[in-house]
Amino acid sequence: MESSKEQHLFETETCLIILNVAFDQYNASLLNYFFFFFLPRLMTFILEIKRSSGLRFRRVLNETPVSVLRLPRGPEPNSRGFDPTSPRFIALCPTTLPSSSSSSGSADEEEQRLRAELRERFLRTLLLMTGKRVRFDMHEHVRVHARFGASDIDVLNLQVCDLETPLGVQREALLRSQDVIACSFEV
Amino acid sequence: MQWSAGSPRYWHEFVNHEVCVTTADQQRFEGRVFTVDPVSASVVLLSVQESERPSVRVILGHAVTDVQILRRGTEETERQMKSVLLPDRAQSLSAEELKSRRESVRLWLEQNRVPVTEDGEVLRVANALTISAPYRPGDCSSANEIILSRVQSLVESRPGAEAPP
């Protein structure tokens, strides 16, 4: 992510400035000359070039496992999954179906058949996705990799394992689908 | 948004065609539409490049702003997509193989004292369960869980059954 890269640059530069200042107060011998004078100046020079030319640093994967910090919120205890405000219910509720006003029985059946076919294909795609390493594209060009576990019925949350973040590898995580734009994987 | 408010009929128009999906943050994704989820309006695209391994991309419905058809698909592309993403269905046996398999499943069930009748292409068990072609354990359908699990395990343990591809 941009901010961590900037931070990394800033920290490196701070160290180099300190080294540069340290030299000035130190007695010079040849080895000291190399380490404390030449090298920091060279590194500062290189960093300036890199920053001005806009080269991107390769992101190093942080593989330290991070333990579960906070359990996700469970399902509603009193609704048994039938939430009248969920998009699924609103979609299926007859008064809001756009075709309900003008349709005959057969048109409804046709629509339902198409709906079932599309949904079945989608569920099979999700089945294919489980256990595979999936790349999630999120807002602000954030990309993370994780092992896909499951999604809920309305595709509002995605459960993943081994989510790779700059903080470390999160063993279990729940991604909100409003945060995710796309997920891709290889068959 | 407009895409999420579409009807299944509208979304079905796009299936099997190559499209370019534009998302809310101006990104573009291209691929062949496998399906559009009616619950979340998410588009499932299959990559069409021959050179690499096929990759699937699921674009969530809330992020889709526009979908444009680039190229229309054909029966051949539909078949190809199905063979990649629906590997169970792609298998097609000839009529004789189906018939012989149906016979062997029916005999096995009768040996195990299960009342089964043949009804054209499908086998019906006690009016409560149906086994359709190609008569694998996954092809049993019933409203009764107990009967389903019993018959499924029977079909699975049928001697001489070929290993699935």
CSV table of C-alpha atoms in Angstrom, one decimal, chain B:
chain,number,residue,atom,x,y,z
B,1,MET,CA,-27.8,1.3,-9.5
B,2,GLN,CA,-29.1,0.3,-12.9
B,3,TRP,CA,-27.2,-3.0,-13.2
B,4,SER,CA,-28.4,-4.3,-9.8
B,5,ALA,CA,-32.0,-3.4,-10.6
B,6,GLY,CA,-32.2,-5.6,-13.7
B,7,SER,CA,-34.4,-8.6,-14.1
B,8,PRO,CA,-33.2,-12.2,-14.6
B,9,ARG,CA,-34.4,-12.0,-18.2
B,10,TYR,CA,-32.2,-9.0,-18.8
B,11,TRP,CA,-29.2,-10.6,-17.2
B,12,HIS,CA,-29.7,-13.8,-19.2
B,13,GLU,CA,-29.2,-11.9,-22.4
B,14,PHE,CA,-25.5,-11.5,-21.5
B,15,VAL,CA,-24.7,-15.1,-20.7
B,16,ASN,CA,-22.2,-16.8,-23.1
B,17,HIS,CA,-21.2,-13.5,-24.7
B,18,GLU,CA,-17.9,-11.8,-24.4
B,19,VAL,CA,-18.3,-8.5,-22.5
B,20,CYS,CA,-16.4,-5.6,-21.1
B,21,VAL,CA,-17.5,-4.8,-17.6
B,22,THR,CA,-16.7,-1.3,-16.2
B,23,THR,CA,-16.6,-0.9,-12.5
B,24,ALA,CA,-17.2,2.1,-10.2
B,25,ASP,CA,-13.4,2.9,-10.0
B,26,GLN,CA,-13.1,3.0,-13.8
B,27,GLN,CA,-11.5,-0.4,-14.1
B,28,ARG,CA,-12.4,-2.6,-17.0
B,29,PHE,CA,-12.6,-6.4,-17.0
B,30,GLU,CA,-13.1,-8.5,-20.1
B,31,GLY,CA,-14.2,-12.0,-20.4
B,32,ARG,CA,-17.1,-14.4,-21.3
B,33,VAL,CA,-20.1,-14.2,-19.0
B,34,PHE,CA,-20.8,-17.5,-17.3
B,35,THR,CA,-23.6,-16.3,-15.1
B,36,VAL,CA,-25.0,-13.3,-13.3
B,37,ASP,CA,-26.1,-14.0,-9.7
B,38,PRO,CA,-29.7,-12.9,-9.3
B,39,VAL,CA,-29.3,-12.2,-5.6
B,40,SER,CA,-26.3,-9.9,-5.7
B,41,ALA,CA,-26.1,-9.1,-9.5
B,42,SER,CA,-22.5,-10.3,-9.5
B,43,VAL,CA,-21.0,-11.1,-12.9
B,44,VAL,CA,-18.9,-14.2,-13.3
B,45,LEU,CA,-16.4,-13.9,-16.2
B,46,LEU,CA,-14.3,-16.6,-17.7
B,47,SER,CA,-11.1,-15.5,-19.4
B,48,VAL,CA,-11.0,-16.2,-23.1
B,49,GLN,CA,-7.2,-16.4,-23.7
B,50,GLU,CA,-6.1,-19.7,-25.0
B,51,SER,CA,-2.5,-19.4,-24.0
B,52,GLU,CA,-2.8,-19.4,-20.2
B,53,ARG,CA,-4.8,-21.5,-17.7
B,54,PRO,CA,-8.4,-20.4,-17.7
B,55,SER,CA,-9.1,-18.0,-14.9
B,56,VAL,CA,-12.4,-16.9,-13.5
B,57,ARG,CA,-13.2,-13.5,-12.2
B,58,VAL,CA,-16.3,-12.6,-10.1
B,59,ILE,CA,-17.2,-8.9,-10.1
B,60,LEU,CA,-19.6,-8.0,-7.3
B,61,GLY,CA,-22.8,-6.4,-8.4
B,62,HIS,CA,-22.5,-3.3,-6.3
B,63,ALA,CA,-19.4,-2.3,-8.2
B,64,VAL,CA,-20.7,-2.8,-11.7
B,65,THR,CA,-21.6,0.4,-13.6
B,66,ASP,CA,-21.7,-0.8,-17.2
B,67,VAL,CA,-21.6,-4.0,-19.3
B,68,GLN,CA,-20.9,-3.9,-23.0
B,69,ILE,CA,-21.1,-6.9,-25.3
B,70,LEU,CA,-17.9,-7.2,-27.4
B,71,ARG,CA,-18.5,-10.4,-29.2
B,72,ARG,CA,-21.4,-12.8,-29.3
B,73,GLY,CA,-20.8,-16.4,-28.2
B,74,THR,CA,-21.8,-19.6,-30.0
B,75,GLU,CA,-22.8,-23.1,-29.0
B,76,GLU,CA,-19.2,-24.1,-29.2
B,77,THR,CA,-18.1,-21.4,-26.7
B,78,GLU,CA,-21.0,-22.5,-24.4
B,79,ARG,CA,-19.9,-26.1,-24.6
B,80,GLN,CA,-16.3,-25.0,-23.8
B,81,MET,CA,-17.3,-22.9,-20.9
B,82,LYS,CA,-19.4,-25.7,-19.4
B,83,SER,CA,-16.5,-28.2,-19.8
B,84,VAL,CA,-14.3,-25.9,-17.7
B,85,LEU,CA,-16.7,-24.7,-15.1
B,86,LEU,CA,-19.3,-27.5,-14.9
B,87,PRO,CA,-17.1,-30.6,-15.3
B,88,ASP,CA,-19.8,-33.0,-14.1
B,89,ARG,CA,-22.3,-32.1,-16.7
B,90,ALA,CA,-19.9,-32.2,-19.7
B,91,GLN,CA,-19.8,-36.0,-19.8
B,92,SER,CA,-22.1,-37.3,-22.4
B,93,LEU,CA,-22.7,-41.0,-22.8
B,94,SER,CA,-24.3,-42.7,-25.8
B,95,ALA,CA,-27.9,-44.1,-25.6
B,96,GLU,CA,-26.7,-47.8,-25.3
B,97,GLU,CA,-24.3,-46.9,-22.5
B,98,LEU,CA,-27.0,-45.0,-20.7
B,99,LYS,CA,-29.4,-47.9,-21.1
B,100,SER,CA,-27.0,-50.5,-19.8
B,101,ARG,CA,-26.1,-48.3,-16.9
B,102,ARG,CA,-29.8,-47.8,-16.1
B,103,GLU,CA,-30.3,-51.5,-16.2
B,104,SER,CA,-27.4,-52.3,-13.9
B,105,VAL,CA,-28.5,-49.7,-11.4
B,106,ARG,CA,-32.1,-50.9,-11.5
B,107,LEU,CA,-31.0,-54.6,-11.0
B,108,TRP,CA,-28.8,-53.6,-8.1
B,109,LEU,CA,-31.6,-51.7,-6.4
B,110,GLU,CA,-34.0,-54.6,-6.9
B,111,GLN,CA,-31.4,-57.0,-5.4
B,112,ASN,CA,-31.4,-54.8,-2.3
B,113,ARG,CA,-35.2,-55.0,-2.0
B,114,VAL,CA,-35.8,-51.4,-3.1
B,115,PRO,CA,-39.0,-50.9,-5.1
B,116,VAL,CA,-37.9,-49.2,-8.3
B,117,THR,CA,-39.6,-48.6,-11.6
B,118,GLU,CA,-38.3,-47.4,-14.9
B,119,ASP,CA,-40.0,-44.3,-16.3
B,120,GLY,CA,-38.5,-43.5,-19.6
B,121,GLU,CA,-35.0,-42.0,-19.0
B,122,VAL,CA,-35.3,-41.9,-15.2
B,123,LEU,CA,-35.7,-44.4,-12.4
B,124,ARG,CA,-38.3,-43.9,-9.8
B,125,VAL,CA,-38.0,-45.3,-6.3
B,126,ALA,CA,-41.2,-45.7,-4.3
B,127,ASN,CA,-42.7,-42.6,-5.8
B,128,ALA,CA,-40.4,-40.5,-3.6
B,129,LEU,CA,-37.0,-40.4,-5.3
B,130,THR,CA,-35.9,-40.0,-8.9
B,131,ILE,CA,-32.6,-41.0,-10.4
B,132,SER,CA,-31.8,-39.3,-13.7
B,133,ALA,CA,-29.1,-39.9,-16.2
B,134,PRO,CA,-26.2,-40.8,-15.9
B,135,TYR,CA,-27.4,-42.6,-12.7
B,136,ARG,CA,-24.5,-41.6,-10.4
B,137,PRO,CA,-25.0,-41.0,-6.6
B,138,GLY,CA,-25.2,-37.3,-7.3
B,139,ASP,CA,-28.1,-37.7,-9.7
B,140,CYS,CA,-30.6,-38.8,-7.1
B,141,SER,CA,-33.2,-36.2,-6.2
B,142,SER,CA,-35.9,-36.6,-3.5
B,143,ALA,CA,-37.8,-34.5,-1.0
B,144,ASN,CA,-37.1,-37.0,1.8
B,145,GLU,CA,-33.7,-36.9,3.3
B,146,ILE,CA,-33.7,-40.3,4.8
B,147,ILE,CA,-34.7,-42.1,1.6
B,148,LEU,CA,-32.2,-39.9,-0.3
B,149,SER,CA,-29.2,-40.9,1.9
B,150,ARG,CA,-30.1,-44.6,1.9
B,151,VAL,CA,-30.5,-44.8,-1.9
B,152,GLN,CA,-27.4,-42.6,-2.5
B,153,SER,CA,-25.2,-44.9,-0.4
B,154,LEU,CA,-26.7,-47.9,-2.2
B,155,VAL,CA,-25.9,-46.5,-5.7
B,156,GLU,CA,-22.4,-45.5,-4.6
B,157,SER,CA,-21.7,-49.1,-3.4
B,158,ARG,CA,-22.9,-50.6,-6.6
B,159,PRO,CA,-20.3,-53.3,-7.6
B,160,GLY,CA,-18.7,-52.7,-11.0
B,161,ALA,CA,-19.4,-49.0,-11.1
B,162,GLU,CA,-16.8,-47.1,-13.0
B,163,ALA,CA,-14.7,-44.5,-11.3
B,164,PRO,CA,-15.7,-40.9,-12.2
B,165,PRO,CA,-13.5,-39.2,-14.7
